[in-house]
Each structure stands twice: as structure tokens, then as C-alpha cells.
Amino acid sequence: MILDAARAAASRLFSPEFRSVFLKTLGLTLLALLALWVGLESLLEWLAWPWLQTLFPGLPSWAGWLGGIIAGIVMAVGLALLIAPVTAIIAALFLDDIAEVVERTDYPNDRPGHAVPALHSLVLAIKFFGVVVLGNIVALLLLLVPGINIAAFFIVNGYLLGREFFEFAAMRFRPEAEAKALRRKYAGTVFLAGLVIALFLTVPLLNLLTPLFAAAMMVHLHKAVSARELV
């Protein structure tokens, strides 16, 4: 079921039907990541460099060059950890567009879903953004613990991304409370699907399409779970 949903979502990423939403999600994701990069760079220049000059007065000129390299590595790690929450925000804006394409092309005979109210979906996405940021801070701290560092990244993002995207897809057909109950009932399946999304996140460049892939995959998974519920 999970592999079928993942294959179906991947096959749609570059299809003509997805072209419009593909360009919008990719463009906004790039803009958001660029803004985060500029913000992280400004924060480091504002806080870190003056602090180092105060702590170590008379630093040689090469220290600034070395500090720039270290700052670049820190920003790259920070940006990598923020990709997950950024995808959640972008998906909140375009989930219904993605779901409508999937439902229209792959399930033409089924009852179409209803868009989640924009304000409600934005509130949920902002709340989720905070949860994912905190979760990834914990995962970052666990990177210092040998043996569980990589596992921590996948467990945190697998759980949080699976939960978020599945509930968004389910709420097109169900009240929020019912969508959450369905996710809890199939918690193992949703978590494994979230691990697939987390794995997608680790692929450079391709991870920019995470909102598109995750939303389409969860639409397929919700359809499969709903069919099982009927049986």
C-alpha cells in the first residue's frame, strides 16, 4: 500500500497535469529557503562575529576567512534541518491544488474532496512548523550521540511529516477529529509512509519537491485506507 502510493506520487511529479502546481511549489520553496539562508547569515554576523572579536581580541586576518567557512557549514546544517518545516508551510498553501489534480486524474469516478478552509490550514501549518522545528532541534542534539543520530532524524521527521500530510489529505473528506482518529488507527502505516517522505528529504535537489511528493503520496494513501475501512 505504501509503496504503491509512493510510486503513484513519484510518477506524477513531472506530468503535464502537475506542471502549474509544480512550478508554484518549487518557486516558493526556493524563495523560502533563500530567505532563511539570508536570515541565518545575518543572525550569525550580528551575534557570533562580534562575540568572537570581544572574546578573542586581535584575531589574525585568516580567522575571518576560517570563521566564514565554519559559518557556512553551520548555515548549511541549519538550512537542512529547516527543509522539513518549510515543506509543511508550502504544502499548506498548495495541498488542495495537488489533491485536486490527483483525485481528478487517478480517481475520476470517486467523490471529490473539499478544500480545507485557507485560514484553518494556515493555522495548522504554522502550529506544525513550530513542532517540527522543536523536533529537529532535538534530532540535532542527538546527532552528537553515536549510533542513534541518523535514526533520530528519520524517526522525528517520519512521524511528524507522516502525521501532518496524512491529516491534511484526510481533512478533505472528513472532519478534523475524524481525520486524526483515522491517522491514529493506522499509525504504523502512516509512520512508515512518513519515513518514505523523510528519505525523499535526504536526496539533494529532489528534496525541493517534497511538498509535491508528500501531498500526492498521502492522497493515494488516504484513498487506500478509506477503501480498507469500507471493506
PDB file of C-alpha atoms in Angstrom:
ATOM      1  CA  MET A   1       0.000   0.000   0.000  1.00  0.00           C
ATOM      2  CA  ILE A   2       2.751   2.451   0.961  1.00  0.00           C
ATOM      3  CA  LEU A   3       4.998   1.549  -1.968  1.00  0.00           C
ATOM      4  CA  ASP A   4       2.049   1.786  -4.360  1.00  0.00           C
ATOM      5  CA  ALA A   5       1.230   5.271  -3.023  1.00  0.00           C
ATOM      6  CA  ALA A   6       4.878   6.347  -3.306  1.00  0.00           C
ATOM      7  CA  ARG A   7       5.186   5.056  -6.891  1.00  0.00           C
ATOM      8  CA  ALA A   8       1.942   6.737  -7.912  1.00  0.00           C
ATOM      9  CA  ALA A   9       3.064  10.052  -6.393  1.00  0.00           C
ATOM     10  CA  ALA A  10       6.520   9.881  -7.991  1.00  0.00           C
ATOM     11  CA  SER A  11       5.046   9.120 -11.409  1.00  0.00           C
ATOM     12  CA  ARG A  12       3.010  12.358 -11.242  1.00  0.00           C
ATOM     13  CA  LEU A  13       5.787  14.750 -10.219  1.00  0.00           C
ATOM     14  CA  PHE A  14       6.754  15.797 -13.732  1.00  0.00           C
ATOM     15  CA  SER A  15       3.461  15.093 -15.500  1.00  0.00           C
ATOM     16  CA  PRO A  16       1.751  17.849 -17.546  1.00  0.00           C
ATOM     17  CA  GLU A  17      -1.177  17.846 -15.090  1.00  0.00           C
ATOM     18  CA  PHE A  18       1.164  18.822 -12.268  1.00  0.00           C
ATOM     19  CA  ARG A  19       3.112  21.458 -14.196  1.00  0.00           C
ATOM     20  CA  SER A  20       1.376  24.520 -12.763  1.00  0.00           C
ATOM     21  CA  VAL A  21       1.447  23.444  -9.120  1.00  0.00           C
ATOM     22  CA  PHE A  22       4.973  22.053  -9.655  1.00  0.00           C
ATOM     23  CA  LEU A  23       6.285  25.482 -10.675  1.00  0.00           C
ATOM     24  CA  LYS A  24       4.463  27.243  -7.845  1.00  0.00           C
ATOM     25  CA  THR A  25       5.643  24.888  -5.088  1.00  0.00           C
ATOM     26  CA  LEU A  26       9.217  24.777  -6.395  1.00  0.00           C
ATOM     27  CA  GLY A  27       9.395  28.563  -6.741  1.00  0.00           C
ATOM     28  CA  LEU A  28       8.013  29.252  -3.271  1.00  0.00           C
ATOM     29  CA  THR A  29      10.201  26.587  -1.669  1.00  0.00           C
ATOM     30  CA  LEU A  30      13.323  28.127  -3.237  1.00  0.00           C
ATOM     31  CA  LEU A  31      12.294  31.624  -2.143  1.00  0.00           C
ATOM     32  CA  ALA A  32      11.609  30.450   1.408  1.00  0.00           C
ATOM     33  CA  LEU A  33      14.963  28.663   1.653  1.00  0.00           C
ATOM     34  CA  LEU A  34      16.781  31.691   0.223  1.00  0.00           C
ATOM     35  CA  ALA A  35      15.109  33.939   2.794  1.00  0.00           C
ATOM     36  CA  LEU A  36      16.109  31.529   5.567  1.00  0.00           C
ATOM     37  CA  TRP A  37      19.705  31.472   4.312  1.00  0.00           C
ATOM     38  CA  VAL A  38      19.896  35.281   4.334  1.00  0.00           C
ATOM     39  CA  GLY A  39      18.304  35.347   7.780  1.00  0.00           C
ATOM     40  CA  LEU A  40      20.729  32.792   9.220  1.00  0.00           C
ATOM     41  CA  GLU A  41      23.689  34.635   7.694  1.00  0.00           C
ATOM     42  CA  SER A  42      22.554  37.966   9.141  1.00  0.00           C
ATOM     43  CA  LEU A  43      21.974  36.359  12.544  1.00  0.00           C
ATOM     44  CA  LEU A  44      25.470  34.879  12.615  1.00  0.00           C
ATOM     45  CA  GLU A  45      27.067  38.176  11.557  1.00  0.00           C
ATOM     46  CA  TRP A  46      25.081  40.054  14.182  1.00  0.00           C
ATOM     47  CA  LEU A  47      25.664  37.675  17.104  1.00  0.00           C
ATOM     48  CA  ALA A  48      28.619  35.366  16.513  1.00  0.00           C
ATOM     49  CA  TRP A  49      31.314  37.553  14.949  1.00  0.00           C
ATOM     50  CA  PRO A  50      31.156  40.488  17.446  1.00  0.00           C
ATOM     51  CA  TRP A  51      31.151  37.956  20.290  1.00  0.00           C
ATOM     52  CA  LEU A  52      34.292  36.268  18.948  1.00  0.00           C
ATOM     53  CA  GLN A  53      36.072  39.609  18.484  1.00  0.00           C
ATOM     54  CA  THR A  54      35.242  40.532  22.073  1.00  0.00           C
ATOM     55  CA  LEU A  55      36.300  37.162  23.435  1.00  0.00           C
ATOM     56  CA  PHE A  56      39.483  36.942  21.331  1.00  0.00           C
ATOM     57  CA  PRO A  57      40.721  40.481  20.616  1.00  0.00           C
ATOM     58  CA  GLY A  58      43.370  40.892  17.948  1.00  0.00           C
ATOM     59  CA  LEU A  59      42.326  37.910  15.858  1.00  0.00           C
ATOM     60  CA  PRO A  60      44.528  37.476  12.740  1.00  0.00           C
ATOM     61  CA  SER A  61      43.031  38.163   9.305  1.00  0.00           C
ATOM     62  CA  TRP A  62      42.849  34.466   8.418  1.00  0.00           C
ATOM     63  CA  ALA A  63      40.485  33.929  11.356  1.00  0.00           C
ATOM     64  CA  GLY A  64      37.759  35.777   9.483  1.00  0.00           C
ATOM     65  CA  TRP A  65      38.243  33.520   6.462  1.00  0.00           C
ATOM     66  CA  LEU A  66      38.120  30.396   8.647  1.00  0.00           C
ATOM     67  CA  GLY A  67      35.125  31.750  10.501  1.00  0.00           C
ATOM     68  CA  GLY A  68      33.329  32.258   7.189  1.00  0.00           C
ATOM     69  CA  ILE A  69      33.841  28.601   6.280  1.00  0.00           C
ATOM     70  CA  ILE A  70      32.588  27.431   9.690  1.00  0.00           C
ATOM     71  CA  ALA A  71      29.610  29.789   9.444  1.00  0.00           C
ATOM     72  CA  GLY A  72      28.777  28.395   6.000  1.00  0.00           C
ATOM     73  CA  ILE A  73      28.788  24.846   7.373  1.00  0.00           C
ATOM     74  CA  VAL A  74      26.589  25.867  10.320  1.00  0.00           C
ATOM     75  CA  MET A  75      24.120  27.603   7.995  1.00  0.00           C
ATOM     76  CA  ALA A  76      24.022  24.609   5.632  1.00  0.00           C
ATOM     77  CA  VAL A  77      23.202  22.273   8.548  1.00  0.00           C
ATOM     78  CA  GLY A  78      20.588  24.678   9.861  1.00  0.00           C
ATOM     79  CA  LEU A  79      19.006  25.031   6.450  1.00  0.00           C
ATOM     80  CA  ALA A  80      18.912  21.241   6.003  1.00  0.00           C
ATOM     81  CA  LEU A  81      17.046  20.895   9.297  1.00  0.00           C
ATOM     82  CA  LEU A  82      14.572  23.600   8.272  1.00  0.00           C
ATOM     83  CA  ILE A  83      13.623  21.962   4.951  1.00  0.00           C
ATOM     84  CA  ALA A  84      11.047  19.768   6.719  1.00  0.00           C
ATOM     85  CA  PRO A  85       9.063  22.599   8.377  1.00  0.00           C
ATOM     86  CA  VAL A  86       9.343  24.724   5.225  1.00  0.00           C
ATOM     87  CA  THR A  87       7.748  21.921   3.180  1.00  0.00           C
ATOM     88  CA  ALA A  88       4.858  21.815   5.649  1.00  0.00           C
ATOM     89  CA  ILE A  89       4.152  25.522   5.192  1.00  0.00           C
ATOM     90  CA  ILE A  90       4.373  25.297   1.392  1.00  0.00           C
ATOM     91  CA  ALA A  91       2.190  22.184   1.350  1.00  0.00           C
ATOM     92  CA  ALA A  92      -0.465  24.007   3.383  1.00  0.00           C
ATOM     93  CA  LEU A  93      -0.736  26.554   0.586  1.00  0.00           C
ATOM     94  CA  PHE A  94      -0.967  24.037  -2.268  1.00  0.00           C
ATOM     95  CA  LEU A  95      -2.206  20.763  -0.786  1.00  0.00           C
ATOM     96  CA  ASP A  96      -5.678  21.243  -2.170  1.00  0.00           C
ATOM     97  CA  ASP A  97      -4.311  22.044  -5.653  1.00  0.00           C
ATOM     98  CA  ILE A  98      -2.196  18.886  -5.562  1.00  0.00           C
ATOM     99  CA  ALA A  99      -5.029  16.758  -4.175  1.00  0.00           C
ATOM    100  CA  GLU A 100      -7.471  18.000  -6.808  1.00  0.00           C
ATOM    101  CA  VAL A 101      -5.087  17.004  -9.611  1.00  0.00           C
ATOM    102  CA  VAL A 102      -4.526  13.539  -8.121  1.00  0.00           C
ATOM    103  CA  GLU A 103      -8.236  12.973  -7.490  1.00  0.00           C
ATOM    104  CA  ARG A 104      -9.244  14.186 -10.943  1.00  0.00           C
ATOM    105  CA  THR A 105      -6.647  12.167 -12.870  1.00  0.00           C
ATOM    106  CA  ASP A 106      -6.349   8.974 -10.787  1.00  0.00           C
ATOM    107  CA  TYR A 107      -9.808   8.732  -9.176  1.00  0.00           C
ATOM    108  CA  PRO A 108     -12.183  10.299 -11.706  1.00  0.00           C
ATOM    109  CA  ASN A 109     -15.168   8.214 -10.551  1.00  0.00           C
ATOM    110  CA  ASP A 110     -14.801   8.991  -6.839  1.00  0.00           C
ATOM    111  CA  ARG A 111     -16.459  11.802  -4.965  1.00  0.00           C
ATOM    112  CA  PRO A 112     -14.070  14.798  -4.990  1.00  0.00           C
ATOM    113  CA  GLY A 113     -12.835  16.183  -1.710  1.00  0.00           C
ATOM    114  CA  HIS A 114     -13.477  19.659  -0.316  1.00  0.00           C
ATOM    115  CA  ALA A 115     -10.722  22.198   0.219  1.00  0.00           C
ATOM    116  CA  VAL A 116      -9.721  22.802   3.839  1.00  0.00           C
ATOM    117  CA  PRO A 117     -10.546  26.457   4.708  1.00  0.00           C
ATOM    118  CA  ALA A 118      -7.459  28.549   3.959  1.00  0.00           C
ATOM    119  CA  LEU A 119      -7.249  30.166   7.409  1.00  0.00           C
ATOM    120  CA  HIS A 120      -7.657  26.823   9.180  1.00  0.00           C
ATOM    121  CA  SER A 121      -4.992  25.113   7.076  1.00  0.00           C
ATOM    122  CA  LEU A 122      -2.592  28.029   7.614  1.00  0.00           C
ATOM    123  CA  VAL A 123      -3.095  27.923  11.402  1.00  0.00           C
ATOM    124  CA  LEU A 124      -2.463  24.166  11.401  1.00  0.00           C
ATOM    125  CA  ALA A 125       0.644  24.610   9.240  1.00  0.00           C
ATOM    126  CA  ILE A 126       2.106  27.334  11.487  1.00  0.00           C
ATOM    127  CA  LYS A 127       1.466  25.169  14.550  1.00  0.00           C
ATOM    128  CA  PHE A 128       3.100  22.239  12.817  1.00  0.00           C
ATOM    129  CA  PHE A 129       6.044  24.419  11.772  1.00  0.00           C
ATOM    130  CA  GLY A 130       6.839  25.057  15.415  1.00  0.00           C
ATOM    131  CA  VAL A 131       6.525  21.386  16.348  1.00  0.00           C
ATOM    132  CA  VAL A 132       8.843  20.289  13.519  1.00  0.00           C
ATOM    133  CA  VAL A 133      11.439  22.941  14.386  1.00  0.00           C
ATOM    134  CA  LEU A 134      11.485  21.772  18.016  1.00  0.00           C
ATOM    135  CA  GLY A 135      11.615  18.131  16.916  1.00  0.00           C
ATOM    136  CA  ASN A 136      14.569  18.784  14.645  1.00  0.00           C
ATOM    137  CA  ILE A 137      16.397  20.689  17.380  1.00  0.00           C
ATOM    138  CA  VAL A 138      16.111  17.539  19.486  1.00  0.00           C
ATOM    139  CA  ALA A 139      17.319  15.491  16.499  1.00  0.00           C
ATOM    140  CA  LEU A 140      20.252  17.913  16.089  1.00  0.00           C
ATOM    141  CA  LEU A 141      21.260  17.416  19.722  1.00  0.00           C
ATOM    142  CA  LEU A 142      21.041  13.645  19.234  1.00  0.00           C
ATOM    143  CA  LEU A 143      23.479  13.940  16.311  1.00  0.00           C
ATOM    144  CA  LEU A 144      26.156  14.078  18.998  1.00  0.00           C
ATOM    145  CA  VAL A 145      25.151  10.615  20.238  1.00  0.00           C
ATOM    146  CA  PRO A 146      26.808   7.869  18.144  1.00  0.00           C
ATOM    147  CA  GLY A 147      24.531   5.136  16.866  1.00  0.00           C
ATOM    148  CA  ILE A 148      21.233   6.985  17.086  1.00  0.00           C
ATOM    149  CA  ASN A 149      21.987  10.257  15.274  1.00  0.00           C
ATOM    150  CA  ILE A 150      20.760   9.282  11.813  1.00  0.00           C
ATOM    151  CA  ALA A 151      17.918   7.221  13.272  1.00  0.00           C
ATOM    152  CA  ALA A 152      16.763  10.285  15.255  1.00  0.00           C
ATOM    153  CA  PHE A 153      16.415  12.338  12.064  1.00  0.00           C
ATOM    154  CA  PHE A 154      14.280   9.701  10.353  1.00  0.00           C
ATOM    155  CA  ILE A 155      12.144   8.915  13.398  1.00  0.00           C
ATOM    156  CA  VAL A 156      11.375  12.571  14.167  1.00  0.00           C
ATOM    157  CA  ASN A 157      10.644  13.591  10.588  1.00  0.00           C
ATOM    158  CA  GLY A 158       8.963  10.303   9.683  1.00  0.00           C
ATOM    159  CA  TYR A 159       6.461  10.689  12.496  1.00  0.00           C
ATOM    160  CA  LEU A 160       5.821  14.426  12.128  1.00  0.00           C
ATOM    161  CA  LEU A 161       5.685  14.570   8.317  1.00  0.00           C
ATOM    162  CA  GLY A 162       3.560  11.431   8.085  1.00  0.00           C
ATOM    163  CA  ARG A 163       1.081  12.791  10.599  1.00  0.00           C
ATOM    164  CA  GLU A 164       0.862  16.240   9.027  1.00  0.00           C
ATOM    165  CA  PHE A 165       0.441  15.265   5.396  1.00  0.00           C
ATOM    166  CA  PHE A 166      -1.959  12.394   6.089  1.00  0.00           C
ATOM    167  CA  GLU A 167      -4.249  14.548   8.205  1.00  0.00           C
ATOM    168  CA  PHE A 168      -4.228  17.295   5.575  1.00  0.00           C
ATOM    169  CA  ALA A 169      -5.259  14.757   2.914  1.00  0.00           C
ATOM    170  CA  ALA A 170      -7.899  13.174   5.169  1.00  0.00           C
ATOM    171  CA  MET A 171      -9.484  16.507   6.111  1.00  0.00           C
ATOM    172  CA  ARG A 172     -10.574  16.986   2.508  1.00  0.00           C
ATOM    173  CA  PHE A 173     -13.120  14.225   3.182  1.00  0.00           C
ATOM    174  CA  ARG A 174     -13.543  14.153   6.971  1.00  0.00           C
ATOM    175  CA  PRO A 175     -13.872  16.479   9.969  1.00  0.00           C
ATOM    176  CA  GLU A 176     -10.580  17.188  11.707  1.00  0.00           C
ATOM    177  CA  ALA A 177     -11.363  14.955  14.712  1.00  0.00           C
ATOM    178  CA  GLU A 178     -12.245  12.032  12.434  1.00  0.00           C
ATOM    179  CA  ALA A 179      -9.097  12.565  10.340  1.00  0.00           C
ATOM    180  CA  LYS A 180      -6.965  12.454  13.487  1.00  0.00           C
ATOM    181  CA  ALA A 181      -8.738   9.308  14.695  1.00  0.00           C
ATOM    182  CA  LEU A 182      -8.147   7.602  11.344  1.00  0.00           C
ATOM    183  CA  ARG A 183      -4.468   8.552  11.472  1.00  0.00           C
ATOM    184  CA  ARG A 184      -4.157   7.083  14.977  1.00  0.00           C
ATOM    185  CA  LYS A 185      -5.880   3.874  13.869  1.00  0.00           C
ATOM    186  CA  TYR A 186      -3.350   3.421  11.058  1.00  0.00           C
ATOM    187  CA  ALA A 187      -0.461   4.986  12.970  1.00  0.00           C
ATOM    188  CA  GLY A 188       2.061   2.357  11.873  1.00  0.00           C
ATOM    189  CA  THR A 189       1.195   2.694   8.194  1.00  0.00           C
ATOM    190  CA  VAL A 190       1.256   6.496   8.359  1.00  0.00           C
ATOM    191  CA  PHE A 191       4.606   6.442  10.165  1.00  0.00           C
ATOM    192  CA  LEU A 192       6.171   4.159   7.533  1.00  0.00           C
ATOM    193  CA  ALA A 193       4.840   6.474   4.819  1.00  0.00           C
ATOM    194  CA  GLY A 194       6.386   9.385   6.729  1.00  0.00           C
ATOM    195  CA  LEU A 195       9.729   7.560   6.669  1.00  0.00           C
ATOM    196  CA  VAL A 196       9.495   7.429   2.871  1.00  0.00           C
ATOM    197  CA  ILE A 197       8.960  11.213   2.860  1.00  0.00           C
ATOM    198  CA  ALA A 198      11.916  11.661   5.249  1.00  0.00           C
ATOM    199  CA  LEU A 199      14.062   9.565   2.905  1.00  0.00           C
ATOM    200  CA  PHE A 200      12.921  11.764  -0.004  1.00  0.00           C
ATOM    201  CA  LEU A 201      14.088  14.761   2.050  1.00  0.00           C
ATOM    202  CA  THR A 202      17.658  13.451   2.088  1.00  0.00           C
ATOM    203  CA  VAL A 203      18.054  13.473  -1.714  1.00  0.00           C
ATOM    204  CA  PRO A 204      19.717  16.770  -2.767  1.00  0.00           C
ATOM    205  CA  LEU A 205      17.724  18.937  -5.217  1.00  0.00           C
ATOM    206  CA  LEU A 206      14.945  16.343  -5.356  1.00  0.00           C
ATOM    207  CA  ASN A 207      14.051  17.274  -1.780  1.00  0.00           C
ATOM    208  CA  LEU A 208      12.861  20.668  -3.065  1.00  0.00           C
ATOM    209  CA  LEU A 209       9.864  18.764  -4.447  1.00  0.00           C
ATOM    210  CA  THR A 210       8.998  17.239  -1.074  1.00  0.00           C
ATOM    211  CA  PRO A 211       5.693  19.185  -0.701  1.00  0.00           C
ATOM    212  CA  LEU A 212       4.510  17.897  -4.078  1.00  0.00           C
ATOM    213  CA  PHE A 213       5.595  14.301  -3.480  1.00  0.00           C
ATOM    214  CA  ALA A 214       4.366  14.104   0.128  1.00  0.00           C
ATOM    215  CA  ALA A 215       0.946  15.596  -0.564  1.00  0.00           C
ATOM    216  CA  ALA A 216       0.323  13.388  -3.620  1.00  0.00           C
ATOM    217  CA  MET A 217       1.514  10.277  -1.784  1.00  0.00           C
ATOM    218  CA  MET A 218      -0.766  10.899   1.178  1.00  0.00           C
ATOM    219  CA  VAL A 219      -3.775  11.449  -1.081  1.00  0.00           C
ATOM    220  CA  HIS A 220      -3.151   7.973  -2.510  1.00  0.00           C
ATOM    221  CA  LEU A 221      -2.585   6.502   0.955  1.00  0.00           C
ATOM    222  CA  HIS A 222      -5.774   8.034   2.312  1.00  0.00           C
ATOM    223  CA  LYS A 223      -7.691   6.588  -0.608  1.00  0.00           C
ATOM    224  CA  ALA A 224      -6.242   3.138   0.102  1.00  0.00           C
ATOM    225  CA  VAL A 225      -7.004   3.382   3.831  1.00  0.00           C
ATOM    226  CA  SER A 226     -10.546   4.597   3.123  1.00  0.00           C
ATOM    227  CA  ALA A 227     -11.144   1.648   0.806  1.00  0.00           C
ATOM    228  CA  ARG A 228      -9.965  -0.720   3.538  1.00  0.00           C
ATOM    229  CA  GLU A 229     -12.315   0.979   6.008  1.00  0.00           C
ATOM    230  CA  LEU A 230     -15.267   0.338   3.690  1.00  0.00           C
ATOM    231  CA  VAL A 231     -14.360  -3.332   3.409  1.00  0.00           C
TER     232      VAL A 231
END
